[in-house]
Coordinates of C-alpha atoms and ligand atoms in Angstrom, one line a residue:
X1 CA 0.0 0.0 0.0
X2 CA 1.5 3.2 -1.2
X3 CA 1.8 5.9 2.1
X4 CA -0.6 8.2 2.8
X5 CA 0.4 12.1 2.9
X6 CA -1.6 12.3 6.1
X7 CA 0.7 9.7 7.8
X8 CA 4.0 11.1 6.0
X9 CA 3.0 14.7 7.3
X10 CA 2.6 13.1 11.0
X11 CA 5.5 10.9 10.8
X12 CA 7.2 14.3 9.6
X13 CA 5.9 16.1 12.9
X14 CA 6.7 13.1 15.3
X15 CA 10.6 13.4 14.2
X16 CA 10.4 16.8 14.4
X17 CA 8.7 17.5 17.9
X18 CA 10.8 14.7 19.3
X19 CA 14.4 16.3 18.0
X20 CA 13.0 19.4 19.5
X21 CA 12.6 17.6 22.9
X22 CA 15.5 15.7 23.2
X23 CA 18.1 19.0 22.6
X24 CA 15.7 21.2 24.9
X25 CA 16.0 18.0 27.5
X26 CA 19.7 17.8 27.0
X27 CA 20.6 21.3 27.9
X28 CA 24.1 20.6 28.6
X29 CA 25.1 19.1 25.6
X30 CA 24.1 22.7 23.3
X31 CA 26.8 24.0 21.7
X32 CA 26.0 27.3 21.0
X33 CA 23.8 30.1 22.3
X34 CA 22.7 34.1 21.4
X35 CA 24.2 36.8 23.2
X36 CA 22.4 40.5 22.7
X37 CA 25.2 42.8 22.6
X38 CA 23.8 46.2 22.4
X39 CA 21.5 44.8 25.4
X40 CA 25.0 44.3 27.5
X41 CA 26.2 47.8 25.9
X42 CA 24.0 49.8 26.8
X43 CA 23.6 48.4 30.3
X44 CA 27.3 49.5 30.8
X45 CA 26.7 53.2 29.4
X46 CA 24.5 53.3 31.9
X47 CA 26.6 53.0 34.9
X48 CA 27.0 56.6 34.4
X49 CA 23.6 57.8 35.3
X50 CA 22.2 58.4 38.3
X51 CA 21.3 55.7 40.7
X52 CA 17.8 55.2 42.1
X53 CA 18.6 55.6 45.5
X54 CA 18.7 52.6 46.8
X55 CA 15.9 51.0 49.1
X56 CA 16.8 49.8 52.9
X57 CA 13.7 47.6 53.7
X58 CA 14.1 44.4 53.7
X59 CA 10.6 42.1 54.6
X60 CA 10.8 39.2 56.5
X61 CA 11.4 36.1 54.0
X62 CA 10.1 32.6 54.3
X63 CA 11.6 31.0 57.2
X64 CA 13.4 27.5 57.7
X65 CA 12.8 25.5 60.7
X66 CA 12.9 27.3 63.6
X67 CA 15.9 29.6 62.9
X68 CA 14.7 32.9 62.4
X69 CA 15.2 34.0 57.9
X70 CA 17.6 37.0 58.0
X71 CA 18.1 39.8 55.1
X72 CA 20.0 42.4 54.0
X73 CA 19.8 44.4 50.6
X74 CA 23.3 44.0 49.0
X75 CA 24.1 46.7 46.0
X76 CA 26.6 46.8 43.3
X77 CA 29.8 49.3 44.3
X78 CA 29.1 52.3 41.6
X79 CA 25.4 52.8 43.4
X80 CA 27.4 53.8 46.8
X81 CA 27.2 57.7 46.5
X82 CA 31.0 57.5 47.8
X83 CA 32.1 55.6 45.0
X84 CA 31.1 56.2 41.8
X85 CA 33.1 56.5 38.7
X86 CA 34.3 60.7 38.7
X87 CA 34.5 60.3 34.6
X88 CA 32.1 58.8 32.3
X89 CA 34.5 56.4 30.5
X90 CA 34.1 52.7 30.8
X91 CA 37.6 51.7 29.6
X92 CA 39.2 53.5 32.4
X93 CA 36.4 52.1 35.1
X94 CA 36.9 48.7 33.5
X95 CA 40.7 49.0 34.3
X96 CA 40.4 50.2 37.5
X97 CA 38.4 47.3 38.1
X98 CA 40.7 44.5 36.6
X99 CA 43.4 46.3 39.1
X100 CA 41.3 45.6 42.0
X101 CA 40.8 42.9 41.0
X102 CA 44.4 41.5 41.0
X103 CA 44.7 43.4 44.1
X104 CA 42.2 41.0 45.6
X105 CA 43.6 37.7 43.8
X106 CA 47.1 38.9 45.5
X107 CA 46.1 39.3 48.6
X108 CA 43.7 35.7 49.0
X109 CA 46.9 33.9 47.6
X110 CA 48.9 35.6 49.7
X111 CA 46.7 34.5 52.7
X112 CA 46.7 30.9 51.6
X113 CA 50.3 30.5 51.0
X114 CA 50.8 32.5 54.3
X115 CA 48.2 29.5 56.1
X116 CA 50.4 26.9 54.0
X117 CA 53.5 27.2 55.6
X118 CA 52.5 28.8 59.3
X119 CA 54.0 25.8 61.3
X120 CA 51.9 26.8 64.5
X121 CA 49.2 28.9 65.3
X122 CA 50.3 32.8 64.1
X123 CA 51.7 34.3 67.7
X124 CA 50.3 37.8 69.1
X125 CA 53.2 40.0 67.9
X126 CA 53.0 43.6 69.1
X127 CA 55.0 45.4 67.8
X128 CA 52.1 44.9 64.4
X129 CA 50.2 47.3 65.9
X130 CA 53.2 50.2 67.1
X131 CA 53.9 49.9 63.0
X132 CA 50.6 48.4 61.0
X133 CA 51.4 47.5 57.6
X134 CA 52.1 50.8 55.3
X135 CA 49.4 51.1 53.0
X136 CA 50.1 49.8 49.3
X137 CA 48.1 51.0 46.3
X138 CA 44.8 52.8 47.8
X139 CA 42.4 51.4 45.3
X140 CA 40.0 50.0 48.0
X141 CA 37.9 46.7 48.8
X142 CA 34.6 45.5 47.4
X143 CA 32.6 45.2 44.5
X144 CA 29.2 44.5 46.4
X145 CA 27.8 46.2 49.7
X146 CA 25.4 45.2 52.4
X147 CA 23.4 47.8 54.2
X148 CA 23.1 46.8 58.1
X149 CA 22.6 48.0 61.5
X150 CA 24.8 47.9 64.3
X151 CA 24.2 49.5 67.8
X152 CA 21.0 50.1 69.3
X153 CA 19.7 52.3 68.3
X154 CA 20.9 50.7 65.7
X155 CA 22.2 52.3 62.6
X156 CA 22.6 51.6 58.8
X157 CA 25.9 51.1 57.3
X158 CA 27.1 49.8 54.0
X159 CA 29.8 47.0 54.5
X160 CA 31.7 45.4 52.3
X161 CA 30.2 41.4 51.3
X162 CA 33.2 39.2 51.6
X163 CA 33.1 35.7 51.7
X164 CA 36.7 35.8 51.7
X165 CA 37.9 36.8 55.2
X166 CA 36.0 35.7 58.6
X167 CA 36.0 38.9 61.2
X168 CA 33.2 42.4 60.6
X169 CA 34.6 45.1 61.6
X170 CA 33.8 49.1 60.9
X171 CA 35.4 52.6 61.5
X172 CA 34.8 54.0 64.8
X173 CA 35.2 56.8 66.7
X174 CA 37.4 58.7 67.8
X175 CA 39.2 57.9 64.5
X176 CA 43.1 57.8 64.9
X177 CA 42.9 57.3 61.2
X178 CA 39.6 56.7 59.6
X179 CA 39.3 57.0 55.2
X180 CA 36.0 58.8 54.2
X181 CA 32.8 56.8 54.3
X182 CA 29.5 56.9 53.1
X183 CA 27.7 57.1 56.2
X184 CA 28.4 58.7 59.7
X185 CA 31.3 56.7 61.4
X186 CA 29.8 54.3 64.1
X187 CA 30.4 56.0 67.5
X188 CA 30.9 52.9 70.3
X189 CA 29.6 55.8 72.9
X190 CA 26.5 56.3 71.0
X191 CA 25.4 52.5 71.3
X192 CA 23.8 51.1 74.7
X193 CA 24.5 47.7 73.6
X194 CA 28.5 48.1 72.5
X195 CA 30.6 45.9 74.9
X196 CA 34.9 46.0 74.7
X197 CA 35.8 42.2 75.3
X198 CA 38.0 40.9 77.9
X199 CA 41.4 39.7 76.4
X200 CA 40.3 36.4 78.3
X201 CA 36.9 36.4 76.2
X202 CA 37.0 33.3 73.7
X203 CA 36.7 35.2 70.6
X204 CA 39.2 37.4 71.5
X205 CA 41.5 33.8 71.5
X206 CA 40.5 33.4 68.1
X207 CA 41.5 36.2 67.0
X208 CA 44.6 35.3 64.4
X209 CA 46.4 38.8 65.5
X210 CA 45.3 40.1 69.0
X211 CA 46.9 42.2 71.7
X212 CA 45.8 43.4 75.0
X213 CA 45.4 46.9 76.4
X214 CA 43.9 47.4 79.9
X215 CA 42.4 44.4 80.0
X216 CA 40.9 45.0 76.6
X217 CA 41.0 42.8 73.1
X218 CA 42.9 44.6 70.1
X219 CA 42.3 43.0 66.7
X220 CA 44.0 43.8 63.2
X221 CA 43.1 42.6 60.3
X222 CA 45.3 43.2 56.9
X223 CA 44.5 42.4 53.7
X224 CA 47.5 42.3 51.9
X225 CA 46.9 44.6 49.4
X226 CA 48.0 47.5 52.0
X227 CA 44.7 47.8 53.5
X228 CA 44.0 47.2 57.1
X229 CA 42.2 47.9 60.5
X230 CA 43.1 47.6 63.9
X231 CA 41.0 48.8 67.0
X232 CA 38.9 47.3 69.8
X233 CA 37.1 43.9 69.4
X234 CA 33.8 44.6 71.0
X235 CA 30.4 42.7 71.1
X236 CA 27.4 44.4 69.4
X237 CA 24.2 44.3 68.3
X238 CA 23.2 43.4 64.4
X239 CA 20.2 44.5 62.9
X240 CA 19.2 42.6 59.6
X241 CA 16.4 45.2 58.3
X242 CA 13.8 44.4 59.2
X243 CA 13.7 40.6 59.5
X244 CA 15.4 40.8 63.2
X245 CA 18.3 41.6 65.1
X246 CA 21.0 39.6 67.0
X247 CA 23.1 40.7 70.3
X248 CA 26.5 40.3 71.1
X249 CA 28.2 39.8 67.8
X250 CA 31.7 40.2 68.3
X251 CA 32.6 43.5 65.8
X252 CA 36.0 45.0 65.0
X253 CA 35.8 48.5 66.2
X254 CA 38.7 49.8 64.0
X255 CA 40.6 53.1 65.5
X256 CA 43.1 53.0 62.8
X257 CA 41.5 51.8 59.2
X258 CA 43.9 52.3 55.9
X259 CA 42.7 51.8 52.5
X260 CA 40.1 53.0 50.6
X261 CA 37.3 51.0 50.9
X262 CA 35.5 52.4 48.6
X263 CA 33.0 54.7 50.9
X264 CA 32.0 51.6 52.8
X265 CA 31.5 51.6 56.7
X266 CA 33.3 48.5 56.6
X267 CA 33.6 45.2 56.0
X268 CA 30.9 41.6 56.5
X269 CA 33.4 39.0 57.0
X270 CA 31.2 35.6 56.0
X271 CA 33.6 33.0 55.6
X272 CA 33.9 29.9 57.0
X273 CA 36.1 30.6 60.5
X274 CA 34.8 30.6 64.1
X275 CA 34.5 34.7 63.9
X276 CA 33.1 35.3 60.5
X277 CA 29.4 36.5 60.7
X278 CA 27.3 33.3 59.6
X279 CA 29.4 31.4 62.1
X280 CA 28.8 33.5 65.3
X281 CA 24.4 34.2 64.5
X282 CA 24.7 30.2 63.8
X283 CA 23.1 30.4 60.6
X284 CA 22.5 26.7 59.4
X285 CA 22.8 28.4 55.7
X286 CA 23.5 31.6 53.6
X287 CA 22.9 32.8 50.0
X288 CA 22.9 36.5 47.9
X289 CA 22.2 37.2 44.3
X290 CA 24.6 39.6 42.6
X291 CA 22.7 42.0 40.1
X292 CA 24.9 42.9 37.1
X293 CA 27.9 45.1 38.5
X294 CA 26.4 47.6 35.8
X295 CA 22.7 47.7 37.1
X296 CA 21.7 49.9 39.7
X297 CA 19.2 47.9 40.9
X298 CA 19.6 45.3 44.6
X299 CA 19.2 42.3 45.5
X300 CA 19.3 40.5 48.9
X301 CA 21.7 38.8 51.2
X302 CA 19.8 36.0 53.2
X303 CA 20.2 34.2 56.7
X304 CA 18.7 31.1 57.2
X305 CA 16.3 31.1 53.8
X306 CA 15.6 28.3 51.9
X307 CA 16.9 27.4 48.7
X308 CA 15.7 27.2 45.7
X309 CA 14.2 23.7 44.7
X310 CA 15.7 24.1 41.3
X311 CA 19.5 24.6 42.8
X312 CA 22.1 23.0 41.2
X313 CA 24.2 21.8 44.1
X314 CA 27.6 21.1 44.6
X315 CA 29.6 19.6 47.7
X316 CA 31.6 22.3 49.9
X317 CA 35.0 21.3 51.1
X318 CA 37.2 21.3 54.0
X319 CA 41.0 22.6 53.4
X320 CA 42.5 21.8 57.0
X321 CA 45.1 24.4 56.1
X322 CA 42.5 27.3 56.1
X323 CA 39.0 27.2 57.4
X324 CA 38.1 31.0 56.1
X325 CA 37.6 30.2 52.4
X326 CA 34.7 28.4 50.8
X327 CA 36.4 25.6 49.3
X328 CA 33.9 23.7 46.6
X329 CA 34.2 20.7 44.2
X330 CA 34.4 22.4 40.6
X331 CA 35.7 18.6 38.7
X332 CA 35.3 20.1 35.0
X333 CA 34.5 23.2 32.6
X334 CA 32.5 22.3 30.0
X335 CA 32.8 24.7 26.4
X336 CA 30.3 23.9 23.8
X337 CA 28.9 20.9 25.9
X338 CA 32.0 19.0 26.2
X339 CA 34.2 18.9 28.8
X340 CA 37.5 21.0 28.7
X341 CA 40.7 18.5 28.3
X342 CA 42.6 18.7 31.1
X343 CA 43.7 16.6 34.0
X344 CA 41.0 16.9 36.8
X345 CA 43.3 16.5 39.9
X346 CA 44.4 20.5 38.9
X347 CA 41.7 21.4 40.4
X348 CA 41.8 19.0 43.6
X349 CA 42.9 20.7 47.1
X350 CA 46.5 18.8 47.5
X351 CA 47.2 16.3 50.7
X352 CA 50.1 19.9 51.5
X353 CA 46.4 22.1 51.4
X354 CA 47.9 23.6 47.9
X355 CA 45.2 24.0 45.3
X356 CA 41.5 23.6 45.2
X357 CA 38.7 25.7 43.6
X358 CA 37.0 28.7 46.3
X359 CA 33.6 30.3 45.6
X360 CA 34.3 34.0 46.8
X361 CA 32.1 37.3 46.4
X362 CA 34.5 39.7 46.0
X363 CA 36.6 38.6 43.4
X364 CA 35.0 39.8 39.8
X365 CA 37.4 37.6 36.9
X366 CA 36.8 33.5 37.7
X367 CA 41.2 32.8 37.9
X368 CA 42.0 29.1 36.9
X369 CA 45.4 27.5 37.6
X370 CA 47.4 28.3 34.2
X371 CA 47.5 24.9 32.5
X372 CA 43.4 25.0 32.9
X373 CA 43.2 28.4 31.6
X374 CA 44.8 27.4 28.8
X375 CA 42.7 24.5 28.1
X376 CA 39.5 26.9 28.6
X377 CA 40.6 29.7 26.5
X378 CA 42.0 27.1 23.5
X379 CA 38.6 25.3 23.8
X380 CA 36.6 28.6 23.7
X381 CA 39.0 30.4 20.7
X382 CA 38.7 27.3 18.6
X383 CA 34.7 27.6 18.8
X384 CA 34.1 30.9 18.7
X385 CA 36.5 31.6 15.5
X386 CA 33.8 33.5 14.0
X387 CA 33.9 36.2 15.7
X388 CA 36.0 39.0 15.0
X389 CA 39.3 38.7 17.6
X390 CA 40.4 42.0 19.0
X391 CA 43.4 42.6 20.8
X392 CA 44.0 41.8 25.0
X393 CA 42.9 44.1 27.4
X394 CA 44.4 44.2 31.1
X395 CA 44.6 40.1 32.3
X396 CA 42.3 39.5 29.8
X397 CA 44.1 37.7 26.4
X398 CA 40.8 36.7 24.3
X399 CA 38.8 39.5 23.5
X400 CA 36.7 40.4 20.2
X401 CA 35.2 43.4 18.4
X402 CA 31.4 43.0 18.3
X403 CA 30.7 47.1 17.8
X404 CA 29.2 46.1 14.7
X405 CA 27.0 43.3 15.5
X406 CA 23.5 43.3 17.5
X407 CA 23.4 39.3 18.4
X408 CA 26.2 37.0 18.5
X409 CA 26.0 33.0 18.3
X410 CA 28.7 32.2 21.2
X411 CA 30.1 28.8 22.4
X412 CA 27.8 28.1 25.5
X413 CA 30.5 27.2 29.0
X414 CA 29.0 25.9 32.0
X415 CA 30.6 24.5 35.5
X416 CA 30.6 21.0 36.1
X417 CA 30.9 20.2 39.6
X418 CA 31.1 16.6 41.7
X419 CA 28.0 14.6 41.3
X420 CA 27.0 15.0 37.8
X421 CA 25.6 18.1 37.5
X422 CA 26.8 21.4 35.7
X423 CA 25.8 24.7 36.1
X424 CA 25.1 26.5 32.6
X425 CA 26.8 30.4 32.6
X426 CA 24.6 33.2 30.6
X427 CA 26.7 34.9 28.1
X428 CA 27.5 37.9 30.0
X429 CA 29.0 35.9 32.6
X430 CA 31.8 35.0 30.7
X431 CA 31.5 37.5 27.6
X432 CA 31.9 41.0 29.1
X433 CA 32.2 44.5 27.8
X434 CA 35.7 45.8 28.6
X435 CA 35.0 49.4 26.8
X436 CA 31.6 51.2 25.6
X437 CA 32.5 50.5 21.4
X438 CA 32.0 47.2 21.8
X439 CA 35.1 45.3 22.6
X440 CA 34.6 42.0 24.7
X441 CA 36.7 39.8 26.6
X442 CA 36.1 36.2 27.9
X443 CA 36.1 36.7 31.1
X444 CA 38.5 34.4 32.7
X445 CA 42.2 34.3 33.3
X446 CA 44.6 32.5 34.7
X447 CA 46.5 32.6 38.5
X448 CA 49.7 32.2 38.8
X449 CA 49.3 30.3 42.2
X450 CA 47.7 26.9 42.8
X451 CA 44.0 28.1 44.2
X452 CA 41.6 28.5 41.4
X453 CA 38.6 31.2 42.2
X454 CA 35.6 31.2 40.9
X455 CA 34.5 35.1 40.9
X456 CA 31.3 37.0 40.9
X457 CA 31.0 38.0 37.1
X458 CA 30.5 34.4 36.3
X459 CA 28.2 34.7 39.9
X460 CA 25.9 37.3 38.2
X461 CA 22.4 36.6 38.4
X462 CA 22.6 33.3 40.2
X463 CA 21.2 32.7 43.8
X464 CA 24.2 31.1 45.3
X465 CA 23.6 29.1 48.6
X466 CA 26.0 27.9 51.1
X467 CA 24.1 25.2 52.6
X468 CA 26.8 25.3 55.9
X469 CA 25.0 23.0 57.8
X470 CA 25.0 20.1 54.9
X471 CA 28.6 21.1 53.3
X472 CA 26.7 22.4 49.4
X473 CA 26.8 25.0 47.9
X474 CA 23.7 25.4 45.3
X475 CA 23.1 27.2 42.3
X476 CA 20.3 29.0 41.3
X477 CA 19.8 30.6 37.7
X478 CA 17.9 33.9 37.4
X479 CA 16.8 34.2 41.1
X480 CA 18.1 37.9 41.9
Ligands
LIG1 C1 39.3 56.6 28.6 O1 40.3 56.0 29.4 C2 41.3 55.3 28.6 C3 42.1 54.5 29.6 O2 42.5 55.3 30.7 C4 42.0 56.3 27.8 O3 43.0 55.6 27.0 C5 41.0 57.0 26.8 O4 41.7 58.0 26.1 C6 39.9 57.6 27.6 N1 38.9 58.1 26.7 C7 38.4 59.3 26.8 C8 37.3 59.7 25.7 O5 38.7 60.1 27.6

C-alpha cells in the first residue's frame, strides 16, 4: 500500500517534535547560544547615570525551621554615593576594576600561602600594631555592599560582602585614622549595647592577630593589598532590616582603618572561621544574588532562607590548612557541551592544602590555575573563530570586536561540579564589555598560584547558597 500524505506529514511532525525535545531536554550538551550585545552595551553606558537611591527595607522572608530567615539588601559598588566612577569612560572604570581585582587575587593567595607554611598557630606579635602595615596601592575593597545595623539604636551602614575573610569590623570613633565613608562613622559611645571584650573572652582567643590593652581585646586585620584595620574587638548588636536583630556579635571596632574601601562603613566577614558572621548568629545556611555590577538595581543577602528547589548543588569542602575560604568541588568546565581537556586532579585541594577551587564574592574575573586556563581559552578560541578577535585588554588575552554586531552565536560554558551536574553560565558571565564600542573579553584568566577562584561576574544573576550546615553549595539561575 502506497503511504498516505496524512501519515507522511505526521510521521514528519513526530521526528520533528521529538528532536526538538531531546536538545531542549539535554541542555548541557548545546553547543552554541545568542548573546544580545547592544543589550550588555547599553547596560554598561548606563553606569554613568544616576542611581535610584537605593531602598533599605528588607521584609521578613520565608523562614526554615525554627531559625529565624535573616536579610540584607546588597548593592553593586558604583550605586554607593561614595564611590562612583568621577569620569564617564568605561575603559578606564573597566581598568580600575581588573586592578582591583588583582589586588584581591594577591592578597587571598597571599593568605593561603601565608596558612600553608605557618607551622603553628600565628603568635600575638605587638609590635604589628606600634607599625601596621604601610598602606600599598589605595584602590579599595569590594565590589558588592550590604546595608546593616549595628548599635542600638541601631544604625545603617554599607559593609563590604566578603566571603573571603571571617572577622566584621567598621570605622569608629574617635578615629586615629579613619578614610571617608559613606555614612556617619559608628560612635561605640552612641550604642547602649557596645561591649569592649576581655582579652580572656574566647573570641578574642580566636582572633589570628590580637593584643591586649587594659584588659581589653585589640584586633587587626590586613588584607594584603596594604589595607587594614586595627581597633577594639567589642560585642554588638546586628540589625538585619527588618527581618530581626542579634546581640553580642563580636565587631571590630577599627581606630586605625587604611585603604580606601570604597565609601564603605566596613567590611561583612562571611567566611567559613569561628569569627566570620554566619558562624557567630549560627546560621544553618546563607545565600545572595549579585545583580549585574552595571545595574543599579539590589538584590538580597539572606540568613537562614531556603533554597531554591531548582538549585544546582555542589559539595563544599574542608581545606585543614585554612578554614576561612569556601572551598567547593568544581571537577570540569564544559565549552560547547564538552568537557574541557585537562587533567581533573588540577583542580583538587592537594594532601600539602595547595590548590582547590574557592567560591568567593569579592573577586569579579573566575582565575584558573594556568594549565586550565589554557585549556578553557584554547577550547573557547577554537569555537568561537567567527567572531572577530580584537586585541587583549588588562589580564584579559581573548577578547573580540562586536561594535558592529546586535546578536552574536557564542560557544555556550558551563561549571561542572562533583555529582554530575553542571551549572550553565549566561553569556554575560563570561562575555563582558571591557569598553563602551563594543570590545569584549572572555572573562576568565589564569593565576599564577595553585588556588583556582571562581568570581562574581561568572556569579551574576545566580542565587548562590551555602548550605553550611550540609557542606553544598547550590546554584540558582535567574533568582536575583
Ligand atoms: C578613557 O580611558 C582610557 C584609559 O585610561 C584612555 O586611554 C582613553 O583616552 C579615555 N577616553 C576618553 C574619551 O577620555
Amino acid at each position: 500500500m502506497a503511504p498516505q500524505p496524512l501519515s507522511l506529514t505526521l510521521t514528519a511532525f513526530i521526528i520533528f517534535f521529538s528532536l526538538i525535545l531531546t536538545s531542549s531536554a539535554a541542555d548541557d550538551d548545546h553547543q552554541f547560544e545568542f548573546m544580545d550585545v547592544a543589550a550588555a552595551l547599553n547596560q554598561a553606558r548606563q553606569v554613568f547615570s544616576p542611581p535610584n537611591t537605593p531602598s533599605t527595607t528588607v521584609l521578613p522572608q520565608q523562614q526554615l525551621d525554627g531559625s529565624p530567615s535573616l536579610s540584607l539588601t546588597i548593592h553593586p559598588r558604583h550605586s554607593l554615593p561614595s564611590a562612583r566612577p568621577t569620569t564617564a569612560n568605561y575603559t578606564a572604570l573597566t581598568l580600575s576594576r581588573l586592578a582591583r581585582d588583582q589586588s584581591r587575587v594577591h592578597s587571598l593567595l597571599l593568605r593561603h600561602s601565608l596558612s600553608l607554611s605557618r607551622s603553628s598557630a600565628s603568635e600575638f606579635s605587638p609590635q604589628q600594631f606600634q607599625s601596621p602595615v604601610t598602606s600599598g596601592i589605595r584602590l579599595g575593597s569590594g565590589e558588592y555592599f550590604a546595608r546593616i545595623g549595628v548599635g542600638r539604636p541601631s544604625k545603617d551602614f554599607y559593609m563590604v560582602v566578603d566571603t573571603g575573610s571571617d572577622i566584621s569590623w567598621l570605622q569608629c570613633q574617635p578615629c586615629s585614622t579613619c578614610y571617608d565613608q559613606a555614612d556617619p562613622i559608628f560612635n561605640p559611645s552612641a550604642s547602649a549595647s557596645y561591649r569592649p571584650l576581655p582579652c580572656a573572652a574566647p573570641q578574642c582567643s580566636a582572633l589570628e592577630v590580637s593584643a591586649c590593652r587594659t584588659d581589653s581585646c585589640l584586633y587587626q586585620v590586613s588584607y594584603g593589598d596594604g589595607s587594614y584595620t586595627v581597633g577594639n574587638f567589642a560585642t554588638e548588636t546586628v540589625t538585619f532590616g527588618a527581618t530581626g536583630s542579634v546581640p553580642n556579635v563580636a565587631i571590630g571596632c577599627g581606630h586605625h582603618n587604611e585603604g580606601l574601601f570604597a565609601g564603605a562603613a566596613g567590611l561583612l566577614g562571611l567566611g567559613g572561621g569561628t569569627l566570620s558572621l554566619n558562624s557567630q548568629i549560627k546560621a544553618a545556611s546563607f545565600s545572595y544574588c549579585l545583580v549585574n555590577r552595571d545595574s543599579s538595581s539590589s538584590s538580597t543577602l539572606e540568613f537562614n532562607s531556603a533554597r531554591a528547589s531548582d538549585a544546582v548543588l555542589a559539595p563544599l569542602l574542608t581545606n585543614p590548612r585554612i578554614n576561612t575560604y569556601h572551598f567547593v568541588a568544581l571537577n570540569g568546565i564544559n565549552v560547547g557541551g564538552r568537557p574541557v581537556n585537562f587533567s581533573p586532579d588540577l583542580l583538587d585541594i592537594g594532601g600539602d592544602g595547595r590548590g582547590g577551587v574557592i567560591i568567593d564574592s569579592g573577586t569579579a574575573v573566575t582565575r584558573l590555575r594556568s594549565e586550565v586556563y589554557n585549556s578553557v581559552r584554547d577550547a573557547f578560541a577554537g569555537m568561537a573563530r567567527d567572531l572577530p578577535a580584537a586585541s587583549g585588554f588588562s589580564l584579559f588575552d581573548t577578547c573580540y570586536d562586536l561594535s558592529r554586531m546586535t546578536t552574536v552565536r557564542v560557544p555556550t560554558v558551563s561549571l561542572q561540579f562533583a555529582g554530575g551536574k553542571a551549572v550553565p553560565l549566561r553569556p554575560s558571565n563570561f562575555l563582558i564589555p571591557v569598553d563602551d564600542a563594543g570590545k569584549y573579553c572572555f572573562a576568565f584568566a589564569a593565576t599564577s598560584g595553585s588556588l583556582s577562584i571562581i568570581g562574581n561576574v561568572q556569579q551574576q544573576g545566580t542565587r548562590v547558597s551555602y548550605d553550611l550546615a550540609n557542606k553544598v553549595v547550590g546554584f540558582s539561575p535567574n533568582k536575583c
